[in-house]
Coordinates of C-alpha atoms in Angstrom, one line a residue:
M1 CA 52.0 6.7 110.5
K2 CA 53.2 9.4 109.6
R3 CA 57.4 9.6 109.1
L4 CA 59.3 12.6 110.7
R5 CA 63.3 13.0 110.1
A6 CA 65.5 15.0 111.8
Q7 CA 69.3 15.4 112.6
H8 CA 67.7 16.7 116.3
L9 CA 64.3 16.6 117.9
V10 CA 63.4 18.8 120.2
V11 CA 60.5 18.1 122.6
G12 CA 59.3 21.3 124.3
S13 CA 59.7 25.1 123.2
G14 CA 60.2 26.5 126.6
A15 CA 63.3 28.5 128.1
G16 CA 65.2 25.5 127.7
G17 CA 63.8 23.6 124.1
A18 CA 64.0 26.9 122.4
L19 CA 67.4 28.1 123.1
T20 CA 68.3 24.7 122.2
A21 CA 66.4 24.8 118.9
A22 CA 68.2 28.3 118.2
R23 CA 71.7 27.2 119.0
L24 CA 71.4 24.2 117.3
A25 CA 69.7 25.6 113.9
E26 CA 72.3 28.8 113.9
A27 CA 74.9 26.0 114.0
G28 CA 74.0 24.7 110.9
Q29 CA 71.9 21.0 112.6
D30 CA 68.7 20.0 110.9
V31 CA 66.1 21.0 114.0
L32 CA 62.4 19.9 114.6
V33 CA 60.8 21.3 117.1
L34 CA 57.7 19.1 118.8
E35 CA 55.6 21.5 121.4
E36 CA 52.3 19.7 122.8
G37 CA 51.1 23.1 123.2
A38 CA 49.2 25.2 120.7
W39 CA 50.7 28.8 119.4
V40 CA 49.2 31.8 120.7
D41 CA 50.6 35.3 119.2
P42 CA 52.0 36.7 122.3
D43 CA 50.4 39.9 121.4
G44 CA 47.0 38.3 120.8
V45 CA 46.5 37.0 124.4
E46 CA 46.3 39.4 127.9
M47 CA 48.6 38.7 130.5
F48 CA 47.2 37.2 133.3
S49 CA 43.7 37.0 131.8
L50 CA 41.2 34.1 131.9
E51 CA 41.9 33.9 128.2
Q52 CA 45.1 33.0 128.8
M53 CA 44.9 30.5 131.6
A54 CA 43.0 28.5 129.0
L55 CA 45.0 29.0 126.1
Q56 CA 48.5 29.0 127.2
Y57 CA 48.3 27.1 130.5
R58 CA 48.0 23.3 131.1
H59 CA 44.5 22.4 132.7
A60 CA 43.9 26.4 132.5
G61 CA 46.5 26.7 135.4
V62 CA 45.1 24.2 138.1
S63 CA 46.8 21.0 138.4
P64 CA 47.5 19.4 141.8
A65 CA 50.2 17.7 143.2
L66 CA 48.8 15.5 145.8
G67 CA 50.2 15.6 149.4
V68 CA 48.9 16.7 153.0
P69 CA 48.4 19.3 152.4
P70 CA 48.4 19.6 148.5
V71 CA 50.0 21.8 146.4
T72 CA 48.6 23.5 143.9
Y73 CA 50.9 24.0 140.3
A74 CA 50.7 26.1 137.1
E75 CA 52.4 25.4 133.9
G76 CA 52.6 26.9 130.7
C77 CA 51.5 24.5 127.7
C78 CA 52.0 26.4 124.6
V79 CA 54.8 27.6 122.0
G80 CA 57.2 29.2 124.4
G81 CA 56.0 27.0 127.4
G82 CA 56.3 28.9 130.9
T83 CA 58.1 32.1 129.4
E84 CA 54.7 33.1 128.1
V85 CA 53.1 33.4 131.1
N86 CA 55.5 33.8 133.8
S87 CA 56.8 37.5 135.5
G88 CA 59.5 37.6 133.7
L89 CA 61.8 38.1 136.6
Y90 CA 65.5 37.4 136.4
H91 CA 68.0 35.9 138.7
L92 CA 71.1 33.6 138.4
A93 CA 72.1 31.0 140.6
G94 CA 75.1 32.2 142.9
E95 CA 78.1 30.8 145.1
E96 CA 76.5 28.7 147.9
L97 CA 73.9 27.3 145.6
V98 CA 76.6 26.1 142.7
A99 CA 78.8 24.9 145.6
R100 CA 76.0 22.9 147.1
W101 CA 75.2 21.2 143.5
R102 CA 78.8 20.4 142.6
A103 CA 79.6 18.8 146.2
G104 CA 76.0 17.3 146.6
W105 CA 75.7 15.8 142.7
Q106 CA 78.8 15.8 141.6
V107 CA 78.0 18.0 138.8
D108 CA 81.4 18.6 136.9
G109 CA 83.0 22.3 136.2
L110 CA 80.5 23.9 137.1
T111 CA 81.3 27.4 138.8
V112 CA 79.5 30.9 139.0
D113 CA 81.9 32.1 136.7
E114 CA 81.1 29.7 133.9
L115 CA 76.8 30.5 134.7
E116 CA 78.0 33.7 134.1
R117 CA 79.5 33.1 130.9
F118 CA 76.7 31.2 129.4
S119 CA 74.3 33.4 130.7
E120 CA 75.5 36.8 128.7
E121 CA 73.7 35.7 125.3
P122 CA 70.9 35.3 126.8
R123 CA 70.8 38.0 128.9
A124 CA 71.3 40.4 125.9
A125 CA 68.7 38.5 123.5
L126 CA 66.1 38.8 126.4
G127 CA 66.7 42.5 126.9
V128 CA 67.5 41.7 130.9
Q129 CA 67.3 45.1 132.5
P130 CA 65.5 47.1 135.9
L131 CA 62.7 49.2 134.7
P132 CA 63.1 52.7 133.4
G133 CA 61.2 54.4 135.7
P134 CA 59.8 54.3 138.9
A135 CA 58.4 50.9 140.2
P136 CA 54.7 50.7 140.0
A137 CA 52.8 51.2 143.9
A138 CA 52.1 47.7 144.5
S139 CA 55.7 47.1 143.8
N140 CA 56.8 49.9 146.1
V141 CA 54.6 48.0 148.8
L142 CA 57.4 45.5 149.5
R143 CA 60.3 48.1 149.3
R144 CA 58.4 50.2 152.0
G145 CA 57.4 47.3 153.8
A146 CA 61.0 46.1 154.1
D147 CA 62.4 49.5 154.8
A148 CA 60.3 49.9 157.6
L149 CA 61.0 46.9 159.6
G150 CA 64.9 46.8 158.2
W151 CA 64.9 44.0 156.0
S152 CA 66.7 44.1 152.9
A153 CA 64.5 44.4 149.4
L154 CA 65.6 44.4 145.8
E155 CA 64.3 45.1 142.5
V156 CA 64.5 42.2 140.4
P157 CA 65.4 42.8 136.5
R158 CA 63.3 41.4 133.9
W159 CA 63.5 39.8 130.3
Y160 CA 61.3 43.1 129.0
R161 CA 62.1 45.8 126.5
Y162 CA 60.2 49.4 126.9
E163 CA 58.9 50.6 123.8
G164 CA 58.4 54.0 123.0
A165 CA 58.7 57.2 124.9
A166 CA 55.7 56.0 127.3
H167 CA 58.5 52.6 128.0
T168 CA 55.4 50.2 127.1
P169 CA 56.8 47.0 128.4
V170 CA 56.9 44.1 125.9
K171 CA 58.1 40.9 127.7
Q172 CA 60.3 39.1 125.7
S173 CA 59.2 35.4 125.8
M174 CA 60.6 32.6 123.2
T175 CA 58.0 33.5 120.8
R176 CA 59.6 37.0 120.3
T177 CA 62.8 36.0 120.8
Y178 CA 64.4 32.2 120.1
I179 CA 61.8 30.5 118.6
P180 CA 61.9 33.1 116.0
R181 CA 65.5 32.4 115.6
A182 CA 65.6 29.4 115.4
A183 CA 62.8 29.0 112.5
A184 CA 65.2 31.7 110.8
A185 CA 67.6 29.6 111.2
G186 CA 65.9 26.6 109.5
A187 CA 64.6 24.9 112.3
R188 CA 60.9 23.4 111.9
V189 CA 58.5 24.1 114.7
V190 CA 55.4 21.9 115.1
P191 CA 52.8 23.0 117.3
G192 CA 49.9 20.2 119.0
V193 CA 52.3 17.4 119.0
R194 CA 52.5 15.0 122.2
V195 CA 55.3 13.2 122.1
T196 CA 54.7 9.8 124.1
R197 CA 57.9 7.8 124.0
V198 CA 61.4 8.2 123.1
V199 CA 62.1 5.6 121.0
Q200 CA 65.5 3.5 121.8
R201 CA 67.8 0.8 119.9
R202 CA 70.6 -1.0 121.4
G203 CA 70.9 1.6 124.4
R204 CA 70.6 4.6 122.1
A205 CA 67.8 7.2 121.2
V206 CA 66.9 6.8 117.7
G207 CA 64.0 9.2 117.7
A208 CA 60.4 9.4 119.0
L209 CA 56.6 8.4 118.8
A210 CA 54.3 11.2 118.8
V211 CA 50.2 11.9 118.6
G212 CA 49.3 15.1 116.3
A213 CA 46.5 17.3 117.4
A214 CA 44.0 15.2 115.5
G215 CA 45.3 11.9 116.5
E216 CA 47.4 11.0 114.2
R217 CA 50.6 8.8 114.9
I218 CA 53.8 10.4 113.8
R219 CA 57.2 8.6 114.0
V220 CA 60.1 11.0 114.2
D221 CA 63.6 9.6 113.1
A222 CA 66.5 11.2 114.6
E223 CA 70.2 11.5 115.6
Q224 CA 70.1 13.3 118.6
V225 CA 66.7 13.6 121.0
W226 CA 66.7 16.8 123.5
V227 CA 64.1 16.4 126.1
C228 CA 62.9 19.7 127.3
G229 CA 59.2 19.5 128.2
G230 CA 59.4 20.8 131.5
A231 CA 60.0 19.2 135.1
I232 CA 56.7 17.1 134.9
A233 CA 56.3 16.2 131.3
T234 CA 59.9 15.6 130.8
A235 CA 59.9 12.9 134.0
A236 CA 56.9 11.2 132.8
L237 CA 58.3 10.8 128.9
L238 CA 61.3 9.4 130.1
Q239 CA 59.6 6.7 132.4
R240 CA 57.5 6.2 129.5
S241 CA 60.8 5.8 127.5
G242 CA 62.2 3.2 129.9
V243 CA 64.4 6.0 132.2
R244 CA 62.7 4.5 135.6
R245 CA 64.5 6.1 137.5
A246 CA 63.5 10.2 136.5
G247 CA 60.8 11.5 138.1
R248 CA 61.7 10.7 141.7
T249 CA 63.4 13.9 142.9
L250 CA 60.6 16.1 142.0
S251 CA 61.2 19.7 143.6
M252 CA 59.4 23.2 143.8
H253 CA 58.9 26.7 145.6
P254 CA 55.9 26.1 147.6
T255 CA 54.0 29.2 148.4
V256 CA 51.1 30.4 150.7
K257 CA 49.9 33.9 149.8
A258 CA 47.6 36.9 151.4
V259 CA 45.6 40.2 150.1
A260 CA 46.8 43.1 151.3
R261 CA 44.1 46.5 151.7
F262 CA 45.6 49.9 150.9
A263 CA 43.7 53.5 151.5
E264 CA 44.9 54.3 147.9
P265 CA 44.7 52.5 144.4
L266 CA 47.7 50.3 143.6
G267 CA 47.2 49.8 139.9
A268 CA 48.1 46.3 140.6
A269 CA 46.1 44.6 137.9
E270 CA 48.4 46.3 135.3
D271 CA 51.9 44.2 135.9
V272 CA 53.2 41.9 138.8
P273 CA 55.5 43.5 141.5
V274 CA 59.5 43.7 140.7
H275 CA 60.4 44.1 144.4
Q276 CA 61.3 41.0 146.6
V277 CA 62.4 40.6 149.8
K278 CA 65.1 38.6 150.7
E279 CA 66.3 39.2 154.3
F280 CA 65.6 35.3 155.4
G281 CA 68.2 34.0 152.4
A282 CA 67.1 31.5 149.8
D283 CA 65.2 29.3 151.8
L284 CA 62.3 32.3 152.8
S285 CA 61.3 35.1 150.1
F286 CA 58.6 37.5 149.8
G287 CA 57.1 38.6 146.5
G288 CA 54.0 40.2 144.9
S289 CA 51.1 37.8 142.1
A290 CA 49.2 38.3 139.5
S291 CA 46.1 40.4 141.0
R292 CA 43.5 40.8 138.6
P293 CA 40.2 41.0 140.0
G294 CA 39.9 36.7 139.1
Y295 CA 43.0 36.2 141.4
L296 CA 41.9 38.8 144.2
A297 CA 38.9 36.5 144.4
L298 CA 40.3 33.4 144.6
A299 CA 42.7 34.4 147.3
L300 CA 40.0 35.9 149.0
A301 CA 37.5 32.5 148.9
D302 CA 38.3 31.2 152.1
D303 CA 36.6 34.2 153.6
W304 CA 34.1 35.1 151.0
A305 CA 31.5 36.9 153.6
T306 CA 34.7 39.6 153.7
G307 CA 35.7 38.9 150.5
R308 CA 32.9 40.1 148.6
A309 CA 32.6 43.3 150.3
L310 CA 36.3 43.9 149.6
M311 CA 35.9 43.3 146.1
R312 CA 33.4 46.5 145.5
E313 CA 37.2 48.0 145.4
P314 CA 39.5 45.8 144.0
D315 CA 41.9 48.7 142.7
R316 CA 43.0 49.2 146.4
M317 CA 44.1 45.3 146.9
A318 CA 46.9 43.1 145.7
V319 CA 48.2 39.8 146.3
Y320 CA 51.8 38.9 147.9
Y321 CA 53.5 35.7 148.3
A322 CA 56.1 34.1 150.8
A323 CA 57.6 31.0 149.1
I324 CA 60.2 28.5 150.8
R325 CA 63.0 26.2 149.5
P326 CA 61.8 23.0 150.9
S327 CA 63.4 20.0 152.6
G328 CA 60.5 17.6 151.5
G329 CA 60.3 16.3 147.6
G330 CA 58.2 14.9 145.3
V331 CA 57.5 12.6 142.6
V332 CA 56.2 12.3 139.2
K333 CA 55.1 8.7 138.1
A334 CA 53.4 8.0 134.3
L335 CA 50.5 5.6 134.5
P336 CA 49.6 3.1 131.9
G337 CA 46.7 3.8 129.5
V338 CA 46.6 7.6 131.3
R339 CA 47.5 10.8 129.5
D340 CA 48.8 12.7 132.1
P341 CA 51.1 11.3 135.3
F342 CA 50.5 11.3 139.1
V343 CA 52.3 14.2 141.1
G344 CA 53.0 14.1 144.9
F345 CA 54.6 16.0 146.8
R346 CA 55.5 15.7 150.8
L347 CA 56.0 19.0 152.8
S348 CA 58.5 17.9 156.1
R349 CA 57.2 19.3 159.2
R350 CA 60.0 22.0 158.8
D351 CA 58.5 23.4 155.6
L352 CA 55.5 23.7 157.2
R353 CA 57.0 25.7 160.3
L354 CA 58.7 27.8 157.5
L355 CA 55.5 28.2 155.5
A356 CA 53.3 29.4 159.1
S357 CA 56.7 31.8 159.6
G358 CA 56.6 33.1 156.3
L359 CA 53.0 34.1 156.2
A360 CA 53.1 35.7 159.9
R361 CA 56.3 37.7 158.3
L362 CA 54.6 38.4 155.3
A363 CA 51.5 39.9 157.1
H364 CA 54.2 42.1 159.4
L365 CA 55.8 43.4 156.1
L366 CA 52.2 44.3 154.3
L367 CA 51.2 46.0 157.5
A368 CA 54.4 48.0 158.0
A369 CA 53.8 48.8 154.1
G370 CA 50.5 50.9 155.6
A371 CA 48.4 48.2 154.6
E372 CA 44.7 48.7 156.4
S373 CA 44.1 44.9 156.5
V374 CA 45.7 41.9 155.3
H375 CA 44.0 38.9 154.5
P376 CA 45.6 35.3 154.5
A377 CA 44.6 33.0 151.9
L378 CA 44.3 30.3 154.6
P379 CA 40.8 28.9 155.9
G380 CA 39.8 30.2 159.1
G381 CA 42.2 33.2 158.4
R382 CA 40.9 36.7 160.0
P383 CA 41.4 39.5 158.6
L384 CA 44.8 41.3 160.2
R385 CA 44.7 45.1 161.0
R386 CA 47.6 45.5 163.4
A387 CA 50.5 44.0 164.4
G388 CA 49.2 42.2 167.3
D389 CA 46.6 40.1 165.5
V390 CA 49.4 38.5 163.5
A391 CA 50.0 36.1 166.5
Q392 CA 46.4 34.5 165.6
L393 CA 47.5 32.5 162.9
P394 CA 48.3 29.3 163.4
A395 CA 51.9 28.1 164.2
V396 CA 51.8 25.2 161.8
L397 CA 49.8 25.3 158.5
R398 CA 47.1 22.7 158.4
R399 CA 46.6 19.8 156.0
D400 CA 43.8 22.2 154.6
A401 CA 46.1 25.0 153.8
K402 CA 45.6 26.4 150.2
L403 CA 49.5 26.4 148.9
M404 CA 50.4 26.7 145.0
T405 CA 53.6 27.2 143.1
V406 CA 54.7 27.9 139.4
H407 CA 58.2 26.8 140.2
L408 CA 58.7 22.8 139.3
F409 CA 62.3 21.6 139.0
S410 CA 64.6 18.7 139.6
S411 CA 62.8 15.2 138.4
A412 CA 66.2 14.6 136.2
P413 CA 68.6 16.1 137.9
L414 CA 72.4 17.2 136.8
G415 CA 75.6 15.2 138.1
E416 CA 78.0 12.4 137.8
D417 CA 76.4 10.9 141.3
R418 CA 74.2 7.8 139.6
A419 CA 72.5 7.5 142.6
K420 CA 71.0 10.7 142.3
C421 CA 71.6 12.2 138.8
V422 CA 69.1 10.9 136.1
T423 CA 72.0 12.7 133.9
D424 CA 75.6 13.6 133.6
S425 CA 77.0 17.1 134.3
Y426 CA 75.9 17.9 130.7
G427 CA 72.3 16.7 130.5
R428 CA 73.0 13.5 128.8
V429 CA 71.2 10.9 130.2
H430 CA 72.9 7.9 131.9
G431 CA 72.5 4.9 130.0
V432 CA 71.3 6.0 126.7
D433 CA 73.4 7.7 124.1
A434 CA 71.9 10.8 122.3
L435 CA 69.6 11.5 124.8
R436 CA 69.3 14.6 126.5
V437 CA 67.7 17.0 129.0
N438 CA 67.6 20.9 128.9
D439 CA 65.1 21.9 131.0
A440 CA 64.3 22.9 134.8
S441 CA 64.4 19.2 135.4
L442 CA 68.0 19.5 135.6
L443 CA 68.1 21.6 138.4
P444 CA 69.3 19.3 141.1
S445 CA 67.7 21.2 143.7
A446 CA 64.9 23.8 144.7
P447 CA 67.2 27.2 144.1
G448 CA 65.1 29.7 146.3
I449 CA 64.8 32.1 143.3
N450 CA 63.2 32.6 139.9
P451 CA 64.7 30.2 137.7
Q452 CA 64.9 30.9 134.1
G453 CA 68.1 32.5 133.9
T454 CA 69.8 29.5 135.5
I455 CA 68.0 26.9 133.4
M456 CA 68.8 28.9 130.2
A457 CA 72.7 29.5 131.3
L458 CA 72.8 25.8 132.0
A459 CA 70.7 24.8 128.6
A460 CA 73.3 27.2 126.6
R461 CA 76.0 25.1 128.6
N462 CA 75.0 22.0 127.5
V463 CA 74.5 22.6 124.1
A464 CA 77.9 23.9 123.5
E465 CA 79.4 21.1 124.9
H466 CA 77.4 19.1 122.5
L467 CA 78.5 21.3 119.5
A468 CA 82.2 21.4 120.3
A469 CA 82.2 17.4 120.4

């Protein structure tokens, strides 16, 4: 068995893990980062391409959360994690959400002002900013539709830098920002290593067991272990390590989609819309998705007789979504002898009604923006060409509805209420010394916004608390 040693072992290299590693290494700590996925050159793979799905997503971007209906989820699995594959839209949790977390989960000391303070450095490091010029046509669809209906729309800033006179966009993922910083400060980043269990001795984490890319067994001795593998992998690893209560409170943002076809080209294959519609609060929001031809074909597959003809002019179409903040919940369960955990999610009746309402409102939004037709990604859904057609959508989505998500969290929530929380208010696992969680798992509930900004602010807060101890 190969033996490694480190002062700090960081499991995972996504938004939480990369920031954790960089901050610790820059403070003079000895840091080892183990990442299950491969290193993929961010300049060597095209965003939202089939190649990217094969190289940088777990299971090529198709994993099931079983339920009625099931929810397909997509996770990054590579150095940089989800930051390498997401759309780069930046939000930070607001007062209503933070107050809910303080009251409902007893999160000590967490305020919006504190989150803002700990978000300042990540925002600067990632270059969070609005577009330097006009928004693309596919994004303006959302603004135009909202204006026509009197709804509220906003341009969401992104963690992008824009280079040269042409303002070429370069996403500031972890492999372009915090991973190089961590390495420059002395951290060791090792891809292709899957951590199978955190080793404990007398109630204290003392390292981990892992398996390398070639199947070699690895033992890591560490003074402190930071688990940052994402909501699914973190919960499963904690369970395999004896933290049985992890994984009982998984949450996500379930989404339903539709394809909108316009008279003019949209250029939607080139980028993801930056506008979102938040007229109905955090429980229901609208935005745009990746719209390369493969994604369009997938969204049109339920009515392929119509979809096949539409695919002759893919540049006139784009994929849009309605996303909800659910009241239902899910579970992650590590299974003996099985590499991947069971993931389940139960949507409440309220969630199904909200998704159906969201799909109807999305159709109205797109038609108000001038869409010639709207094609719901829904079995039996017919093309919608005028506002009156929207009434044909089902009042409640059926068990065969096609739902998906790219946002997963809350499987190891932070707070002092031990009946609900796996960690304390700073990510320390209750009942286990020297073991922390520092990723999306910590969010007590679905935030109703793109979560990376909040994840990184919480991660920065937790590292600062550790270094100050």
